[in-house]
Amino acid sequence: MAIARQAGEKIMDIYDRISDQDDLTIQSKADHSPLTEADLAAHHCIIEGLKSLDPQTPVISEESALPEYEVRKQWTRFWMVDPLDGTKEFIKRNGEFTVNIALIEHNVPTKGVVYAPALNLLYFAEAESGSFKQELKLDLTQNSNPNSKQDSTQDVPKDTNKSTPIQLFSIKADPKQPLRLVESRSHGSEALENYIREHNLQISSRVASGSSLKICLVAEGKADIYPRMAPTMEWDVAAGDAVYRYSGNPSPHSSELQFNKEHLLNPSFVYGF
């Protein structure tokens, strides 16, 4: 969790510095998705942190070259990272972006951290202990003296008002009942409307959100379902998948997604059913 929060601090340093899109350098990746200096700053922070914490375990990050499948299909344990999930939300400055870090073991997420630094929200999950949500108040002004000596623990933002983690419990939604649906703020699609009609779903409310926060809303019971028909990659959902999976009560939820596939593009999916 400390690594995710350190990455979140790097992101917020840039987020607080810019006032609008004109202050931000935005590149376009091969898939035409945006890339900012905040994505790269968080990426380098996480890679360095994981290398120090767990040097023997490989890492797949959205912002680094993907190892060949012939190599990674031999892996039984690796980290999967999206340094800044919701780059479009970051650019729009609506706060709905996250740092996502998941540990994948035998192609299943066994640990996950989803940290929304602008919202001071931390979700974390582990197979053995369940899923949790914690609200944080951070003092990012500490150690502002450039001449002061710092150690590694001082690099972590200080909690000035940290709430007790709340364990999350969620149950599978009943498709025959009115449903609270959460959907992407930036990736709406006609395919989603078709899915609702084809399955004759009764939607009582619709909430738009960004990044992996959508999965977390289902995990904490604030939404019933999150259908996603538009493309996503494994790193977009791995950490959130862990949060949802281990919020199951009394046993973990199953997930329709597979990880470390030959091609990391996810099929359409629905969380909540």
PDB file of C-alpha atoms in Angstrom:
ATOM      1  CA  MET A   1       0.000   0.000   0.000  1.00  0.00           C
ATOM      2  CA  ALA A   2       2.885   2.342   0.739  1.00  0.00           C
ATOM      3  CA  ILE A   3       4.110   2.047  -2.851  1.00  0.00           C
ATOM      4  CA  ALA A   4       0.667   2.929  -4.236  1.00  0.00           C
ATOM      5  CA  ARG A   5       0.512   5.940  -1.965  1.00  0.00           C
ATOM      6  CA  GLN A   6       3.988   7.076  -2.951  1.00  0.00           C
ATOM      7  CA  ALA A   7       2.917   6.857  -6.593  1.00  0.00           C
ATOM      8  CA  GLY A   8      -0.236   8.769  -5.718  1.00  0.00           C
ATOM      9  CA  GLU A   9       1.869  11.530  -4.215  1.00  0.00           C
ATOM     10  CA  LYS A  10       3.881  11.774  -7.443  1.00  0.00           C
ATOM     11  CA  ILE A  11       0.634  12.085  -9.391  1.00  0.00           C
ATOM     12  CA  MET A  12      -0.755  14.734  -7.053  1.00  0.00           C
ATOM     13  CA  ASP A  13       2.427  16.800  -7.305  1.00  0.00           C
ATOM     14  CA  ILE A  14       1.629  17.182 -11.004  1.00  0.00           C
ATOM     15  CA  TYR A  15      -2.156  17.380 -10.560  1.00  0.00           C
ATOM     16  CA  ASP A  16      -1.833  20.260  -8.100  1.00  0.00           C
ATOM     17  CA  ARG A  17       0.642  22.061 -10.352  1.00  0.00           C
ATOM     18  CA  ILE A  18      -1.582  22.218 -13.414  1.00  0.00           C
ATOM     19  CA  SER A  19      -4.658  24.390 -13.702  1.00  0.00           C
ATOM     20  CA  ASP A  20      -6.012  23.123 -17.012  1.00  0.00           C
ATOM     21  CA  GLN A  21      -5.166  20.863 -19.937  1.00  0.00           C
ATOM     22  CA  ASP A  22      -2.971  23.543 -21.513  1.00  0.00           C
ATOM     23  CA  ASP A  23      -0.488  23.156 -18.636  1.00  0.00           C
ATOM     24  CA  LEU A  24      -0.093  19.427 -19.254  1.00  0.00           C
ATOM     25  CA  THR A  25       2.044  17.661 -21.843  1.00  0.00           C
ATOM     26  CA  ILE A  26      -0.112  14.911 -23.364  1.00  0.00           C
ATOM     27  CA  GLN A  27       1.271  12.274 -25.697  1.00  0.00           C
ATOM     28  CA  SER A  28      -0.712   9.727 -27.691  1.00  0.00           C
ATOM     29  CA  LYS A  29       0.176   6.040 -27.395  1.00  0.00           C
ATOM     30  CA  ALA A  30      -0.079   3.463 -30.170  1.00  0.00           C
ATOM     31  CA  ASP A  31      -3.695   2.700 -29.211  1.00  0.00           C
ATOM     32  CA  HIS A  32      -4.456   6.469 -29.249  1.00  0.00           C
ATOM     33  CA  SER A  33      -4.954   6.573 -25.478  1.00  0.00           C
ATOM     34  CA  PRO A  34      -3.393   9.569 -23.692  1.00  0.00           C
ATOM     35  CA  LEU A  35      -0.099   9.463 -21.806  1.00  0.00           C
ATOM     36  CA  THR A  36       0.993  12.199 -19.399  1.00  0.00           C
ATOM     37  CA  GLU A  37       4.037  12.919 -17.283  1.00  0.00           C
ATOM     38  CA  ALA A  38       1.979  11.766 -14.288  1.00  0.00           C
ATOM     39  CA  ASP A  39       1.585   8.283 -15.817  1.00  0.00           C
ATOM     40  CA  LEU A  40       5.349   8.033 -16.221  1.00  0.00           C
ATOM     41  CA  ALA A  41       6.201   9.457 -12.794  1.00  0.00           C
ATOM     42  CA  ALA A  42       3.874   6.957 -11.106  1.00  0.00           C
ATOM     43  CA  HIS A  43       5.207   4.116 -13.265  1.00  0.00           C
ATOM     44  CA  HIS A  44       8.836   4.731 -12.301  1.00  0.00           C
ATOM     45  CA  CYS A  45       7.897   5.110  -8.623  1.00  0.00           C
ATOM     46  CA  ILE A  46       6.048   1.777  -8.588  1.00  0.00           C
ATOM     47  CA  ILE A  47       8.678  -0.130 -10.568  1.00  0.00           C
ATOM     48  CA  GLU A  48      11.428   1.059  -8.233  1.00  0.00           C
ATOM     49  CA  GLY A  49       9.315   0.317  -5.160  1.00  0.00           C
ATOM     50  CA  LEU A  50       8.413  -3.214  -6.241  1.00  0.00           C
ATOM     51  CA  LYS A  51      11.987  -3.937  -7.272  1.00  0.00           C
ATOM     52  CA  SER A  52      13.102  -3.005  -3.758  1.00  0.00           C
ATOM     53  CA  LEU A  53      10.242  -4.846  -2.030  1.00  0.00           C
ATOM     54  CA  ASP A  54      10.135  -8.008  -4.141  1.00  0.00           C
ATOM     55  CA  PRO A  55      13.111  -8.148  -6.526  1.00  0.00           C
ATOM     56  CA  GLN A  56      12.510 -11.729  -7.697  1.00  0.00           C
ATOM     57  CA  THR A  57       8.969 -11.138  -8.951  1.00  0.00           C
ATOM     58  CA  PRO A  58       8.440  -9.766 -12.486  1.00  0.00           C
ATOM     59  CA  VAL A  59       6.186  -6.798 -13.184  1.00  0.00           C
ATOM     60  CA  ILE A  60       3.769  -6.060 -16.008  1.00  0.00           C
ATOM     61  CA  SER A  61       2.990  -2.348 -16.224  1.00  0.00           C
ATOM     62  CA  GLU A  62       0.904  -0.476 -18.751  1.00  0.00           C
ATOM     63  CA  GLU A  63       3.817   1.871 -19.307  1.00  0.00           C
ATOM     64  CA  SER A  64       6.563  -0.695 -19.957  1.00  0.00           C
ATOM     65  CA  ALA A  65       7.282  -3.177 -22.732  1.00  0.00           C
ATOM     66  CA  LEU A  66       5.284  -6.393 -22.433  1.00  0.00           C
ATOM     67  CA  PRO A  67       7.427  -9.551 -22.212  1.00  0.00           C
ATOM     68  CA  GLU A  68       6.816 -12.189 -24.850  1.00  0.00           C
ATOM     69  CA  TYR A  69       4.043 -14.663 -24.008  1.00  0.00           C
ATOM     70  CA  GLU A  70       6.470 -17.593 -24.281  1.00  0.00           C
ATOM     71  CA  VAL A  71       8.351 -16.037 -21.354  1.00  0.00           C
ATOM     72  CA  ARG A  72       5.500 -14.892 -19.137  1.00  0.00           C
ATOM     73  CA  LYS A  73       3.335 -17.983 -19.564  1.00  0.00           C
ATOM     74  CA  GLN A  74       5.924 -19.688 -17.345  1.00  0.00           C
ATOM     75  CA  TRP A  75       5.299 -17.195 -14.556  1.00  0.00           C
ATOM     76  CA  THR A  76       3.360 -18.400 -11.529  1.00  0.00           C
ATOM     77  CA  ARG A  77       3.648 -15.082  -9.698  1.00  0.00           C
ATOM     78  CA  PHE A  78       3.926 -11.504 -10.953  1.00  0.00           C
ATOM     79  CA  TRP A  79       2.785  -7.957 -10.288  1.00  0.00           C
ATOM     80  CA  MET A  80       0.341  -6.241 -12.641  1.00  0.00           C
ATOM     81  CA  VAL A  81       0.287  -2.451 -12.539  1.00  0.00           C
ATOM     82  CA  ASP A  82      -1.657   0.437 -13.994  1.00  0.00           C
ATOM     83  CA  PRO A  83       0.263   3.448 -12.654  1.00  0.00           C
ATOM     84  CA  LEU A  84      -2.504   5.899 -13.521  1.00  0.00           C
ATOM     85  CA  ASP A  85      -5.845   4.318 -14.339  1.00  0.00           C
ATOM     86  CA  GLY A  86      -8.215   6.934 -15.678  1.00  0.00           C
ATOM     87  CA  THR A  87      -5.788   9.238 -17.456  1.00  0.00           C
ATOM     88  CA  LYS A  88      -8.755  10.923 -19.154  1.00  0.00           C
ATOM     89  CA  GLU A  89     -10.235  11.683 -15.728  1.00  0.00           C
ATOM     90  CA  PHE A  90      -6.858  13.068 -14.637  1.00  0.00           C
ATOM     91  CA  ILE A  91      -6.803  15.335 -17.690  1.00  0.00           C
ATOM     92  CA  LYS A  92     -10.394  16.438 -17.001  1.00  0.00           C
ATOM     93  CA  ARG A  93      -9.402  17.104 -13.362  1.00  0.00           C
ATOM     94  CA  ASN A  94     -12.427  15.352 -11.856  1.00  0.00           C
ATOM     95  CA  GLY A  95     -10.399  13.311  -9.339  1.00  0.00           C
ATOM     96  CA  GLU A  96     -11.652   9.912 -10.517  1.00  0.00           C
ATOM     97  CA  PHE A  97      -8.293   8.327 -11.286  1.00  0.00           C
ATOM     98  CA  THR A  98      -6.464   5.594  -9.405  1.00  0.00           C
ATOM     99  CA  VAL A  99      -3.182   3.814  -8.864  1.00  0.00           C
ATOM    100  CA  ASN A 100      -3.724   0.068  -9.415  1.00  0.00           C
ATOM    101  CA  ILE A 101      -1.343  -2.624  -8.189  1.00  0.00           C
ATOM    102  CA  ALA A 102      -2.226  -6.339  -8.127  1.00  0.00           C
ATOM    103  CA  LEU A 103      -0.328  -9.497  -7.294  1.00  0.00           C
ATOM    104  CA  ILE A 104      -1.228 -12.316  -9.687  1.00  0.00           C
ATOM    105  CA  GLU A 105      -0.564 -15.898  -8.580  1.00  0.00           C
ATOM    106  CA  HIS A 106      -1.383 -18.795 -10.902  1.00  0.00           C
ATOM    107  CA  ASN A 107      -3.284 -16.307 -13.087  1.00  0.00           C
ATOM    108  CA  VAL A 108      -5.564 -15.147 -10.239  1.00  0.00           C
ATOM    109  CA  PRO A 109      -5.312 -11.780  -8.437  1.00  0.00           C
ATOM    110  CA  THR A 110      -4.537 -12.602  -4.791  1.00  0.00           C
ATOM    111  CA  LYS A 111      -3.796  -9.054  -3.626  1.00  0.00           C
ATOM    112  CA  GLY A 112      -4.940  -5.721  -4.939  1.00  0.00           C
ATOM    113  CA  VAL A 113      -4.615  -2.038  -4.113  1.00  0.00           C
ATOM    114  CA  VAL A 114      -6.728   0.678  -5.731  1.00  0.00           C
ATOM    115  CA  TYR A 115      -5.739   4.129  -4.505  1.00  0.00           C
ATOM    116  CA  ALA A 116      -7.566   7.316  -5.521  1.00  0.00           C
ATOM    117  CA  PRO A 117      -5.190  10.053  -4.295  1.00  0.00           C
ATOM    118  CA  ALA A 118      -7.361  13.033  -5.244  1.00  0.00           C
ATOM    119  CA  LEU A 119     -10.287  11.519  -3.312  1.00  0.00           C
ATOM    120  CA  ASN A 120      -8.189  10.252  -0.378  1.00  0.00           C
ATOM    121  CA  LEU A 121      -9.672   6.773  -0.862  1.00  0.00           C
ATOM    122  CA  LEU A 122      -7.808   3.496  -0.530  1.00  0.00           C
ATOM    123  CA  TYR A 123      -9.229   0.083  -1.394  1.00  0.00           C
ATOM    124  CA  PHE A 124      -7.182  -3.022  -0.713  1.00  0.00           C
ATOM    125  CA  ALA A 125      -7.779  -6.749  -0.765  1.00  0.00           C
ATOM    126  CA  GLU A 126      -6.065 -10.012   0.006  1.00  0.00           C
ATOM    127  CA  ALA A 127      -7.309 -13.547  -0.546  1.00  0.00           C
ATOM    128  CA  GLU A 128      -6.734 -14.546   3.080  1.00  0.00           C
ATOM    129  CA  SER A 129      -8.292 -11.525   4.775  1.00  0.00           C
ATOM    130  CA  GLY A 130     -10.903  -9.968   2.464  1.00  0.00           C
ATOM    131  CA  SER A 131     -11.492  -6.521   0.981  1.00  0.00           C
ATOM    132  CA  PHE A 132     -11.337  -3.165   2.730  1.00  0.00           C
ATOM    133  CA  LYS A 133     -11.921   0.538   2.188  1.00  0.00           C
ATOM    134  CA  GLN A 134     -10.108   3.291   4.039  1.00  0.00           C
ATOM    135  CA  GLU A 135     -10.509   7.054   3.901  1.00  0.00           C
ATOM    136  CA  LEU A 136      -7.281   8.988   4.277  1.00  0.00           C
ATOM    137  CA  LYS A 137      -6.423  12.570   5.072  1.00  0.00           C
ATOM    138  CA  LEU A 138      -2.889  13.299   3.992  1.00  0.00           C
ATOM    139  CA  ASP A 139      -0.336  15.899   4.962  1.00  0.00           C
ATOM    140  CA  LEU A 140       1.637  16.371   1.757  1.00  0.00           C
ATOM    141  CA  THR A 141       3.487  19.409   3.099  1.00  0.00           C
ATOM    142  CA  GLN A 142       5.774  17.441   5.406  1.00  0.00           C
ATOM    143  CA  ASN A 143       9.492  17.370   4.666  1.00  0.00           C
ATOM    144  CA  SER A 144       9.140  20.522   2.584  1.00  0.00           C
ATOM    145  CA  ASN A 145      12.590  21.663   3.672  1.00  0.00           C
ATOM    146  CA  PRO A 146      14.918  20.587   0.846  1.00  0.00           C
ATOM    147  CA  ASN A 147      17.881  20.604   3.223  1.00  0.00           C
ATOM    148  CA  SER A 148      16.335  18.217   5.730  1.00  0.00           C
ATOM    149  CA  LYS A 149      17.598  14.646   5.867  1.00  0.00           C
ATOM    150  CA  GLN A 150      15.034  12.036   4.892  1.00  0.00           C
ATOM    151  CA  ASP A 151      14.842   8.288   5.165  1.00  0.00           C
ATOM    152  CA  SER A 152      12.667   5.920   3.147  1.00  0.00           C
ATOM    153  CA  THR A 153       9.805   6.029   5.649  1.00  0.00           C
ATOM    154  CA  GLN A 154       9.576   9.814   5.330  1.00  0.00           C
ATOM    155  CA  ASP A 155       8.760   9.477   1.649  1.00  0.00           C
ATOM    156  CA  VAL A 156       5.326   8.087   2.553  1.00  0.00           C
ATOM    157  CA  PRO A 157       2.616  10.752   3.051  1.00  0.00           C
ATOM    158  CA  LYS A 158       1.757  11.213   6.717  1.00  0.00           C
ATOM    159  CA  ASP A 159      -1.753  10.357   7.902  1.00  0.00           C
ATOM    160  CA  THR A 160      -3.229  13.248   9.821  1.00  0.00           C
ATOM    161  CA  ASN A 161      -6.743  11.826  10.068  1.00  0.00           C
ATOM    162  CA  LYS A 162      -6.818   8.189   9.028  1.00  0.00           C
ATOM    163  CA  SER A 163     -10.047   6.272   9.442  1.00  0.00           C
ATOM    164  CA  THR A 164     -10.216   2.635  10.462  1.00  0.00           C
ATOM    165  CA  PRO A 165     -10.414   0.330   7.420  1.00  0.00           C
ATOM    166  CA  ILE A 166     -13.937  -0.921   6.769  1.00  0.00           C
ATOM    167  CA  GLN A 167     -14.313  -4.481   5.537  1.00  0.00           C
ATOM    168  CA  LEU A 168     -16.384  -4.741   2.379  1.00  0.00           C
ATOM    169  CA  PHE A 169     -19.061  -7.363   1.837  1.00  0.00           C
ATOM    170  CA  SER A 170     -21.085  -7.696  -1.342  1.00  0.00           C
ATOM    171  CA  ILE A 171     -23.621 -10.177  -2.640  1.00  0.00           C
ATOM    172  CA  LYS A 172     -24.466 -11.163  -6.189  1.00  0.00           C
ATOM    173  CA  ALA A 173     -27.171  -9.005  -7.731  1.00  0.00           C
ATOM    174  CA  ASP A 174     -30.532 -10.468  -8.718  1.00  0.00           C
ATOM    175  CA  PRO A 175     -31.118  -9.670 -12.418  1.00  0.00           C
ATOM    176  CA  LYS A 176     -34.872  -9.859 -11.840  1.00  0.00           C
ATOM    177  CA  GLN A 177     -34.785  -6.939  -9.396  1.00  0.00           C
ATOM    178  CA  PRO A 178     -34.262  -3.200 -10.078  1.00  0.00           C
ATOM    179  CA  LEU A 179     -30.532  -2.593 -10.319  1.00  0.00           C
ATOM    180  CA  ARG A 180     -28.170   0.264  -9.541  1.00  0.00           C
ATOM    181  CA  LEU A 181     -25.776   0.412 -12.482  1.00  0.00           C
ATOM    182  CA  VAL A 182     -22.357   2.057 -12.534  1.00  0.00           C
ATOM    183  CA  GLU A 183     -20.869   2.865 -15.921  1.00  0.00           C
ATOM    184  CA  SER A 184     -17.813   4.490 -17.417  1.00  0.00           C
ATOM    185  CA  ARG A 185     -17.725   8.266 -17.391  1.00  0.00           C
ATOM    186  CA  SER A 186     -15.515   8.428 -20.494  1.00  0.00           C
ATOM    187  CA  HIS A 187     -16.313   5.235 -22.399  1.00  0.00           C
ATOM    188  CA  GLY A 188     -20.056   4.982 -22.911  1.00  0.00           C
ATOM    189  CA  SER A 189     -21.210   2.706 -25.701  1.00  0.00           C
ATOM    190  CA  GLU A 190     -24.266   1.624 -27.634  1.00  0.00           C
ATOM    191  CA  ALA A 191     -23.221  -1.919 -26.769  1.00  0.00           C
ATOM    192  CA  LEU A 192     -24.045  -1.203 -23.123  1.00  0.00           C
ATOM    193  CA  GLU A 193     -27.535  -0.002 -24.026  1.00  0.00           C
ATOM    194  CA  ASN A 194     -28.005  -3.116 -26.158  1.00  0.00           C
ATOM    195  CA  TYR A 195     -26.903  -5.312 -23.246  1.00  0.00           C
ATOM    196  CA  ILE A 196     -29.473  -3.695 -20.953  1.00  0.00           C
ATOM    197  CA  ARG A 197     -32.257  -4.167 -23.507  1.00  0.00           C
ATOM    198  CA  GLU A 198     -31.291  -7.708 -24.504  1.00  0.00           C
ATOM    199  CA  HIS A 199     -31.238  -8.875 -20.884  1.00  0.00           C
ATOM    200  CA  ASN A 200     -34.390  -6.914 -20.024  1.00  0.00           C
ATOM    201  CA  LEU A 201     -32.695  -5.339 -17.019  1.00  0.00           C
ATOM    202  CA  GLN A 202     -34.617  -2.967 -14.784  1.00  0.00           C
ATOM    203  CA  ILE A 203     -32.266  -0.101 -13.967  1.00  0.00           C
ATOM    204  CA  SER A 204     -33.282   1.928 -10.923  1.00  0.00           C
ATOM    205  CA  SER A 205     -30.326   4.318 -11.124  1.00  0.00           C
ATOM    206  CA  ARG A 206     -27.206   4.960 -13.180  1.00  0.00           C
ATOM    207  CA  VAL A 207     -23.985   6.450 -11.865  1.00  0.00           C
ATOM    208  CA  ALA A 208     -20.979   7.372 -13.996  1.00  0.00           C
ATOM    209  CA  SER A 209     -17.500   7.001 -12.563  1.00  0.00           C
ATOM    210  CA  GLY A 210     -13.920   6.741 -13.747  1.00  0.00           C
ATOM    211  CA  SER A 211     -11.133   4.172 -13.468  1.00  0.00           C
ATOM    212  CA  SER A 212     -11.311   1.099 -11.213  1.00  0.00           C
ATOM    213  CA  LEU A 213     -13.560   2.991  -8.823  1.00  0.00           C
ATOM    214  CA  LYS A 214     -16.484   1.447 -10.727  1.00  0.00           C
ATOM    215  CA  ILE A 215     -15.519  -2.071  -9.658  1.00  0.00           C
ATOM    216  CA  CYS A 216     -14.943  -0.868  -6.106  1.00  0.00           C
ATOM    217  CA  LEU A 217     -18.437   0.651  -5.962  1.00  0.00           C
ATOM    218  CA  VAL A 218     -19.863  -2.802  -6.667  1.00  0.00           C
ATOM    219  CA  ALA A 219     -17.544  -4.356  -4.081  1.00  0.00           C
ATOM    220  CA  GLU A 220     -18.762  -1.988  -1.377  1.00  0.00           C
ATOM    221  CA  GLY A 221     -22.420  -2.389  -2.295  1.00  0.00           C
ATOM    222  CA  LYS A 222     -23.014   1.136  -3.600  1.00  0.00           C
ATOM    223  CA  ALA A 223     -23.812  -0.271  -7.046  1.00  0.00           C
ATOM    224  CA  ASP A 224     -25.260  -3.613  -8.063  1.00  0.00           C
ATOM    225  CA  ILE A 225     -23.623  -4.146 -11.440  1.00  0.00           C
ATOM    226  CA  TYR A 226     -20.866  -2.790 -13.641  1.00  0.00           C
ATOM    227  CA  PRO A 227     -21.219  -4.017 -17.233  1.00  0.00           C
ATOM    228  CA  ARG A 228     -18.300  -3.121 -19.491  1.00  0.00           C
ATOM    229  CA  MET A 229     -18.689  -3.641 -23.219  1.00  0.00           C
ATOM    230  CA  ALA A 230     -15.907  -1.282 -24.367  1.00  0.00           C
ATOM    231  CA  PRO A 231     -12.299  -2.561 -24.513  1.00  0.00           C
ATOM    232  CA  THR A 232     -10.121  -2.782 -21.410  1.00  0.00           C
ATOM    233  CA  MET A 233      -6.742  -4.326 -20.672  1.00  0.00           C
ATOM    234  CA  GLU A 234      -5.859  -6.719 -17.862  1.00  0.00           C
ATOM    235  CA  TRP A 235      -3.966  -4.028 -15.929  1.00  0.00           C
ATOM    236  CA  ASP A 236      -7.081  -1.832 -15.969  1.00  0.00           C
ATOM    237  CA  VAL A 237      -9.016  -4.303 -13.831  1.00  0.00           C
ATOM    238  CA  ALA A 238      -6.625  -6.671 -12.006  1.00  0.00           C
ATOM    239  CA  ALA A 239      -6.485  -4.731  -8.725  1.00  0.00           C
ATOM    240  CA  GLY A 240     -10.198  -3.924  -8.792  1.00  0.00           C
ATOM    241  CA  ASP A 241     -10.941  -7.563  -9.587  1.00  0.00           C
ATOM    242  CA  ALA A 242      -9.207  -8.532  -6.334  1.00  0.00           C
ATOM    243  CA  VAL A 243     -11.232  -5.966  -4.368  1.00  0.00           C
ATOM    244  CA  TYR A 244     -14.484  -7.306  -5.836  1.00  0.00           C
ATOM    245  CA  ARG A 245     -13.479 -10.970  -5.676  1.00  0.00           C
ATOM    246  CA  TYR A 246     -12.634 -10.919  -1.958  1.00  0.00           C
ATOM    247  CA  SER A 247     -15.660  -8.841  -0.963  1.00  0.00           C
ATOM    248  CA  GLY A 248     -17.759 -11.961  -1.502  1.00  0.00           C
ATOM    249  CA  ASN A 249     -19.808 -13.072   1.473  1.00  0.00           C
ATOM    250  CA  PRO A 250     -19.514 -15.733   2.774  1.00  0.00           C
ATOM    251  CA  SER A 251     -17.031 -16.935   0.127  1.00  0.00           C
ATOM    252  CA  PRO A 252     -15.076 -15.098  -2.593  1.00  0.00           C
ATOM    253  CA  HIS A 253     -16.908 -14.145  -5.760  1.00  0.00           C
ATOM    254  CA  SER A 254     -15.944 -15.883  -8.948  1.00  0.00           C
ATOM    255  CA  SER A 255     -14.691 -13.710 -11.788  1.00  0.00           C
ATOM    256  CA  GLU A 256     -15.191 -14.266 -15.485  1.00  0.00           C
ATOM    257  CA  LEU A 257     -11.852 -12.642 -16.318  1.00  0.00           C
ATOM    258  CA  GLN A 258      -8.583 -14.477 -16.876  1.00  0.00           C
ATOM    259  CA  PHE A 259      -5.151 -12.972 -16.377  1.00  0.00           C
ATOM    260  CA  ASN A 260      -1.844 -13.369 -18.192  1.00  0.00           C
ATOM    261  CA  LYS A 261      -3.527 -14.350 -21.429  1.00  0.00           C
ATOM    262  CA  GLU A 262      -1.526 -14.367 -24.648  1.00  0.00           C
ATOM    263  CA  HIS A 263      -3.268 -11.109 -25.547  1.00  0.00           C
ATOM    264  CA  LEU A 264      -4.048  -8.894 -22.553  1.00  0.00           C
ATOM    265  CA  LEU A 265      -7.186  -7.356 -24.055  1.00  0.00           C
ATOM    266  CA  ASN A 266     -10.217  -8.270 -21.944  1.00  0.00           C
ATOM    267  CA  PRO A 267     -13.519  -9.470 -23.377  1.00  0.00           C
ATOM    268  CA  SER A 268     -16.728  -7.741 -22.340  1.00  0.00           C
ATOM    269  CA  PHE A 269     -17.548  -8.426 -18.706  1.00  0.00           C
ATOM    270  CA  VAL A 270     -20.057  -7.734 -15.948  1.00  0.00           C
ATOM    271  CA  TYR A 271     -19.213  -7.346 -12.274  1.00  0.00           C
ATOM    272  CA  GLY A 272     -22.085  -7.991  -9.884  1.00  0.00           C
ATOM    273  CA  PHE A 273     -23.824 -11.040 -11.370  1.00  0.00           C
TER     274      PHE A 273
END
